[in-house]
């Protein structure tokens, strides 16, 4: 996706609807994030955004 298209699609969070994830879906997302390799050349430029969710944290603990 082109950078300009991503910016054009950027909306404030009030436009998004909440979705309900199962415990298995949350665990799958976490495992995928932990196993994703980061190329050494990109490590200094790589950023991860995290959305805190008490419900998600309860599932994981």
PDB file of N, CA and C in Angstrom:
ATOM      1  N   UNK A   1       0.850  -1.178   0.000  1.00  0.00           N
ATOM      2  CA  UNK A   1       0.000   0.000   0.000  1.00  0.00           C
ATOM      3  C   UNK A   1       0.892   1.237   0.000  1.00  0.00           C
ATOM      4  N   UNK A   2       0.515   2.207  -0.764  1.00  0.00           N
ATOM      5  CA  UNK A   2       1.300   3.432  -0.846  1.00  0.00           C
ATOM      6  C   UNK A   2       1.099   4.294   0.396  1.00  0.00           C
ATOM      7  N   UNK A   3       2.156   5.007   0.759  1.00  0.00           N
ATOM      8  CA  UNK A   3       2.128   5.827   1.971  1.00  0.00           C
ATOM      9  C   UNK A   3       0.995   6.848   1.931  1.00  0.00           C
ATOM     10  N   UNK A   4       0.787   7.486   0.772  1.00  0.00           N
ATOM     11  CA  UNK A   4      -0.272   8.495   0.666  1.00  0.00           C
ATOM     12  C   UNK A   4      -1.652   7.882   0.903  1.00  0.00           C
ATOM     13  N   UNK A   5      -1.855   6.655   0.432  1.00  0.00           N
ATOM     14  CA  UNK A   5      -3.145   5.997   0.638  1.00  0.00           C
ATOM     15  C   UNK A   5      -3.365   5.691   2.123  1.00  0.00           C
ATOM     16  N   UNK A   6      -2.286   5.305   2.800  1.00  0.00           N
ATOM     17  CA  UNK A   6      -2.399   5.030   4.233  1.00  0.00           C
ATOM     18  C   UNK A   6      -2.802   6.289   4.980  1.00  0.00           C
ATOM     19  N   UNK A   7      -2.168   7.406   4.654  1.00  0.00           N
ATOM     20  CA  UNK A   7      -2.509   8.680   5.301  1.00  0.00           C
ATOM     21  C   UNK A   7      -3.956   9.060   4.997  1.00  0.00           C
ATOM     22  N   UNK A   8      -4.381   8.863   3.764  1.00  0.00           N
ATOM     23  CA  UNK A   8      -5.748   9.217   3.376  1.00  0.00           C
ATOM     24  C   UNK A   8      -6.770   8.385   4.143  1.00  0.00           C
ATOM     25  N   UNK A   9      -6.405   7.168   4.529  1.00  0.00           N
ATOM     26  CA  UNK A   9      -7.328   6.288   5.237  1.00  0.00           C
ATOM     27  C   UNK A   9      -7.271   6.464   6.751  1.00  0.00           C
ATOM     28  N   UNK A  10      -6.385   7.319   7.226  1.00  0.00           N
ATOM     29  CA  UNK A  10      -6.229   7.529   8.661  1.00  0.00           C
ATOM     30  C   UNK A  10      -7.473   8.219   9.227  1.00  0.00           C
ATOM     31  N   UNK A  11      -8.065   7.625  10.234  1.00  0.00           N
ATOM     32  CA  UNK A  11      -9.261   8.175  10.877  1.00  0.00           C
ATOM     33  C   UNK A  11      -9.018   8.234  12.380  1.00  0.00           C
ATOM     34  N   UNK A  12      -9.735   9.088  13.056  1.00  0.00           N
ATOM     35  CA  UNK A  12      -9.637   9.109  14.512  1.00  0.00           C
ATOM     36  C   UNK A  12     -10.268   7.838  15.072  1.00  0.00           C
ATOM     37  N   UNK A  13      -9.873   7.479  16.265  1.00  0.00           N
ATOM     38  CA  UNK A  13     -10.329   6.217  16.850  1.00  0.00           C
ATOM     39  C   UNK A  13     -11.829   6.188  17.116  1.00  0.00           C
ATOM     40  N   UNK A  14     -12.464   7.329  17.196  1.00  0.00           N
ATOM     41  CA  UNK A  14     -13.903   7.332  17.477  1.00  0.00           C
ATOM     42  C   UNK A  14     -14.717   6.766  16.318  1.00  0.00           C
ATOM     43  N   UNK A  15     -14.099   6.601  15.148  1.00  0.00           N
ATOM     44  CA  UNK A  15     -14.808   6.041  13.999  1.00  0.00           C
ATOM     45  C   UNK A  15     -14.725   4.521  13.950  1.00  0.00           C
ATOM     46  N   UNK A  16     -13.893   3.923  14.791  1.00  0.00           N
ATOM     47  CA  UNK A  16     -13.728   2.484  14.765  1.00  0.00           C
ATOM     48  C   UNK A  16     -14.668   1.824  15.761  1.00  0.00           C
ATOM     49  N   UNK A  17     -15.153   0.651  15.405  1.00  0.00           N
ATOM     50  CA  UNK A  17     -16.024  -0.101  16.289  1.00  0.00           C
ATOM     51  C   UNK A  17     -15.201  -1.170  16.994  1.00  0.00           C
ATOM     52  N   UNK A  18     -15.550  -1.425  18.219  1.00  0.00           N
ATOM     53  CA  UNK A  18     -14.856  -2.464  18.965  1.00  0.00           C
ATOM     54  C   UNK A  18     -15.155  -3.839  18.395  1.00  0.00           C
ATOM     55  N   UNK A  19     -14.165  -4.697  18.406  1.00  0.00           N
ATOM     56  CA  UNK A  19     -14.371  -6.073  17.978  1.00  0.00           C
ATOM     57  C   UNK A  19     -14.015  -6.977  19.149  1.00  0.00           C
ATOM     58  N   UNK A  20     -14.615  -8.116  19.181  1.00  0.00           N
ATOM     59  CA  UNK A  20     -14.366  -9.067  20.260  1.00  0.00           C
ATOM     60  C   UNK A  20     -13.503 -10.196  19.725  1.00  0.00           C
ATOM     61  N   UNK A  21     -12.355 -10.400  20.357  1.00  0.00           N
ATOM     62  CA  UNK A  21     -11.446 -11.465  19.965  1.00  0.00           C
ATOM     63  C   UNK A  21     -11.521 -12.596  20.980  1.00  0.00           C
ATOM     64  N   UNK A  22     -11.394 -13.809  20.482  1.00  0.00           N
ATOM     65  CA  UNK A  22     -11.337 -14.952  21.388  1.00  0.00           C
ATOM     66  C   UNK A  22      -9.936 -15.049  21.971  1.00  0.00           C
ATOM     67  N   UNK A  23      -9.802 -15.815  23.031  1.00  0.00           N
ATOM     68  CA  UNK A  23      -8.482 -16.024  23.644  1.00  0.00           C
ATOM     69  C   UNK A  23      -7.507 -16.601  22.619  1.00  0.00           C
ATOM     70  N   UNK A  24      -7.963 -17.554  21.808  1.00  0.00           N
ATOM     71  CA  UNK A  24      -7.103 -18.172  20.790  1.00  0.00           C
ATOM     72  C   UNK A  24      -6.629 -17.144  19.766  1.00  0.00           C
ATOM     73  N   UNK A  25      -7.505 -16.227  19.369  1.00  0.00           N
ATOM     74  CA  UNK A  25      -7.121 -15.188  18.409  1.00  0.00           C
ATOM     75  C   UNK A  25      -6.069 -14.255  19.005  1.00  0.00           C
ATOM     76  N   UNK A  26      -6.245 -13.868  20.254  1.00  0.00           N
ATOM     77  CA  UNK A  26      -5.278 -12.983  20.909  1.00  0.00           C
ATOM     78  C   UNK A  26      -3.928 -13.681  21.035  1.00  0.00           C
ATOM     79  N   UNK A  27      -3.931 -14.952  21.457  1.00  0.00           N
ATOM     80  CA  UNK A  27      -2.681 -15.700  21.582  1.00  0.00           C
ATOM     81  C   UNK A  27      -1.988 -15.836  20.229  1.00  0.00           C
ATOM     82  N   UNK A  28      -2.759 -16.037  19.181  1.00  0.00           N
ATOM     83  CA  UNK A  28      -2.199 -16.147  17.833  1.00  0.00           C
ATOM     84  C   UNK A  28      -1.531 -14.847  17.401  1.00  0.00           C
ATOM     85  N   UNK A  29      -2.152 -13.725  17.702  1.00  0.00           N
ATOM     86  CA  UNK A  29      -1.586 -12.412  17.364  1.00  0.00           C
ATOM     87  C   UNK A  29      -0.285 -12.184  18.125  1.00  0.00           C
ATOM     88  N   UNK A  30      -0.286 -12.517  19.415  1.00  0.00           N
ATOM     89  CA  UNK A  30       0.914 -12.333  20.237  1.00  0.00           C
ATOM     90  C   UNK A  30       2.051 -13.215  19.734  1.00  0.00           C
ATOM     91  N   UNK A  31       1.764 -14.489  19.441  1.00  0.00           N
ATOM     92  CA  UNK A  31       2.799 -15.403  18.945  1.00  0.00           C
ATOM     93  C   UNK A  31       3.365 -14.925  17.613  1.00  0.00           C
ATOM     94  N   UNK A  32       2.504 -14.447  16.728  1.00  0.00           N
ATOM     95  CA  UNK A  32       2.970 -13.952  15.429  1.00  0.00           C
ATOM     96  C   UNK A  32       3.885 -12.751  15.608  1.00  0.00           C
ATOM     97  N   UNK A  33       3.534 -11.859  16.516  1.00  0.00           N
ATOM     98  CA  UNK A  33       4.362 -10.684  16.772  1.00  0.00           C
ATOM     99  C   UNK A  33       5.708 -11.041  17.372  1.00  0.00           C
ATOM    100  N   UNK A  34       5.728 -12.046  18.241  1.00  0.00           N
ATOM    101  CA  UNK A  34       6.978 -12.460  18.877  1.00  0.00           C
ATOM    102  C   UNK A  34       7.900 -13.184  17.911  1.00  0.00           C
ATOM    103  N   UNK A  35       7.335 -13.871  16.929  1.00  0.00           N
ATOM    104  CA  UNK A  35       8.160 -14.656  16.014  1.00  0.00           C
ATOM    105  C   UNK A  35       8.544 -13.901  14.750  1.00  0.00           C
ATOM    106  N   UNK A  36       8.006 -12.700  14.565  1.00  0.00           N
ATOM    107  CA  UNK A  36       8.317 -11.931  13.350  1.00  0.00           C
ATOM    108  C   UNK A  36       9.767 -11.446  13.396  1.00  0.00           C
ATOM    109  N   UNK A  37      10.563 -11.826  12.399  1.00  0.00           N
ATOM    110  CA  UNK A  37      11.964 -11.381  12.399  1.00  0.00           C
ATOM    111  C   UNK A  37      12.091  -9.921  11.967  1.00  0.00           C
ATOM    112  N   UNK A  38      13.074  -9.239  12.537  1.00  0.00           N
ATOM    113  CA  UNK A  38      13.373  -7.868  12.135  1.00  0.00           C
ATOM    114  C   UNK A  38      14.776  -7.870  11.541  1.00  0.00           C
ATOM    115  N   UNK A  39      14.894  -7.470  10.307  1.00  0.00           N
ATOM    116  CA  UNK A  39      16.185  -7.431   9.635  1.00  0.00           C
ATOM    117  C   UNK A  39      17.090  -6.438  10.358  1.00  0.00           C
ATOM    118  N   UNK A  40      18.361  -6.822  10.570  1.00  0.00           N
ATOM    119  CA  UNK A  40      19.292  -5.975  11.325  1.00  0.00           C
ATOM    120  C   UNK A  40      19.370  -4.556  10.789  1.00  0.00           C
ATOM    121  N   UNK A  41      19.325  -4.390   9.465  1.00  0.00           N
ATOM    122  CA  UNK A  41      19.431  -3.056   8.876  1.00  0.00           C
ATOM    123  C   UNK A  41      18.234  -2.176   9.236  1.00  0.00           C
ATOM    124  N   UNK A  42      17.104  -2.796   9.554  1.00  0.00           N
ATOM    125  CA  UNK A  42      15.881  -2.042   9.862  1.00  0.00           C
ATOM    126  C   UNK A  42      15.628  -1.907  11.362  1.00  0.00           C
ATOM    127  N   UNK A  43      16.412  -2.595  12.173  1.00  0.00           N
ATOM    128  CA  UNK A  43      16.147  -2.637  13.617  1.00  0.00           C
ATOM    129  C   UNK A  43      16.060  -1.242  14.246  1.00  0.00           C
ATOM    130  N   UNK A  44      16.951  -0.318  13.853  1.00  0.00           N
ATOM    131  CA  UNK A  44      16.935   1.033  14.424  1.00  0.00           C
ATOM    132  C   UNK A  44      15.744   1.853  13.955  1.00  0.00           C
ATOM    133  N   UNK A  45      15.134   1.472  12.834  1.00  0.00           N
ATOM    134  CA  UNK A  45      14.024   2.234  12.271  1.00  0.00           C
ATOM    135  C   UNK A  45      12.678   1.572  12.554  1.00  0.00           C
ATOM    136  N   UNK A  46      12.696   0.451  13.243  1.00  0.00           N
ATOM    137  CA  UNK A  46      11.481  -0.325  13.455  1.00  0.00           C
ATOM    138  C   UNK A  46      10.767   0.134  14.718  1.00  0.00           C
ATOM    139  N   UNK A  47       9.488   0.386  14.622  1.00  0.00           N
ATOM    140  CA  UNK A  47       8.690   0.826  15.764  1.00  0.00           C
ATOM    141  C   UNK A  47       7.457  -0.064  15.875  1.00  0.00           C
ATOM    142  N   UNK A  48       7.088  -0.340  17.083  1.00  0.00           N
ATOM    143  CA  UNK A  48       5.888  -1.133  17.331  1.00  0.00           C
ATOM    144  C   UNK A  48       4.897  -0.273  18.101  1.00  0.00           C
ATOM    145  N   UNK A  49       3.666  -0.216  17.616  1.00  0.00           N
ATOM    146  CA  UNK A  49       2.606   0.491  18.327  1.00  0.00           C
ATOM    147  C   UNK A  49       1.788  -0.537  19.094  1.00  0.00           C
ATOM    148  N   UNK A  50       1.473  -0.220  20.317  1.00  0.00           N
ATOM    149  CA  UNK A  50       0.709  -1.131  21.147  1.00  0.00           C
ATOM    150  C   UNK A  50      -0.539  -0.415  21.630  1.00  0.00           C
ATOM    151  N   UNK A  51      -1.665  -1.082  21.493  1.00  0.00           N
ATOM    152  CA  UNK A  51      -2.913  -0.564  22.030  1.00  0.00           C
ATOM    153  C   UNK A  51      -3.206  -1.375  23.289  1.00  0.00           C
ATOM    154  N   UNK A  52      -3.241  -0.697  24.404  1.00  0.00           N
ATOM    155  CA  UNK A  52      -3.467  -1.383  25.671  1.00  0.00           C
ATOM    156  C   UNK A  52      -4.944  -1.714  25.832  1.00  0.00           C
ATOM    157  N   UNK A  53      -5.203  -2.942  26.202  1.00  0.00           N
ATOM    158  CA  UNK A  53      -6.572  -3.373  26.433  1.00  0.00           C
ATOM    159  C   UNK A  53      -6.591  -4.232  27.690  1.00  0.00           C
ATOM    160  N   UNK A  54      -7.320  -3.795  28.687  1.00  0.00           N
ATOM    161  CA  UNK A  54      -7.400  -4.571  29.919  1.00  0.00           C
ATOM    162  C   UNK A  54      -7.966  -5.953  29.648  1.00  0.00           C
ATOM    163  N   UNK A  55      -8.935  -6.041  28.746  1.00  0.00           N
ATOM    164  CA  UNK A  55      -9.534  -7.337  28.416  1.00  0.00           C
ATOM    165  C   UNK A  55      -8.493  -8.267  27.801  1.00  0.00           C
ATOM    166  N   UNK A  56      -7.653  -7.734  26.903  1.00  0.00           N
ATOM    167  CA  UNK A  56      -6.604  -8.540  26.283  1.00  0.00           C
ATOM    168  C   UNK A  56      -5.585  -8.984  27.327  1.00  0.00           C
ATOM    169  N   UNK A  57      -5.218  -8.074  28.232  1.00  0.00           N
ATOM    170  CA  UNK A  57      -4.257  -8.432  29.274  1.00  0.00           C
ATOM    171  C   UNK A  57      -4.807  -9.510  30.202  1.00  0.00           C
ATOM    172  N   UNK A  58      -6.094  -9.454  30.482  1.00  0.00           N
ATOM    173  CA  UNK A  58      -6.707 -10.475  31.328  1.00  0.00           C
ATOM    174  C   UNK A  58      -6.638 -11.838  30.656  1.00  0.00           C
ATOM    175  N   UNK A  59      -6.825 -11.882  29.333  1.00  0.00           N
ATOM    176  CA  UNK A  59      -6.747 -13.147  28.604  1.00  0.00           C
ATOM    177  C   UNK A  59      -5.340 -13.730  28.660  1.00  0.00           C
ATOM    178  N   UNK A  60      -4.332 -12.854  28.604  1.00  0.00           N
ATOM    179  CA  UNK A  60      -2.950 -13.313  28.498  1.00  0.00           C
ATOM    180  C   UNK A  60      -2.314 -13.654  29.833  1.00  0.00           C
ATOM    181  N   UNK A  61      -2.926 -13.233  30.941  1.00  0.00           N
ATOM    182  CA  UNK A  61      -2.325 -13.515  32.253  1.00  0.00           C
ATOM    183  C   UNK A  61      -3.082 -14.592  32.984  1.00  0.00           C
TER     184      UNK A  61
END
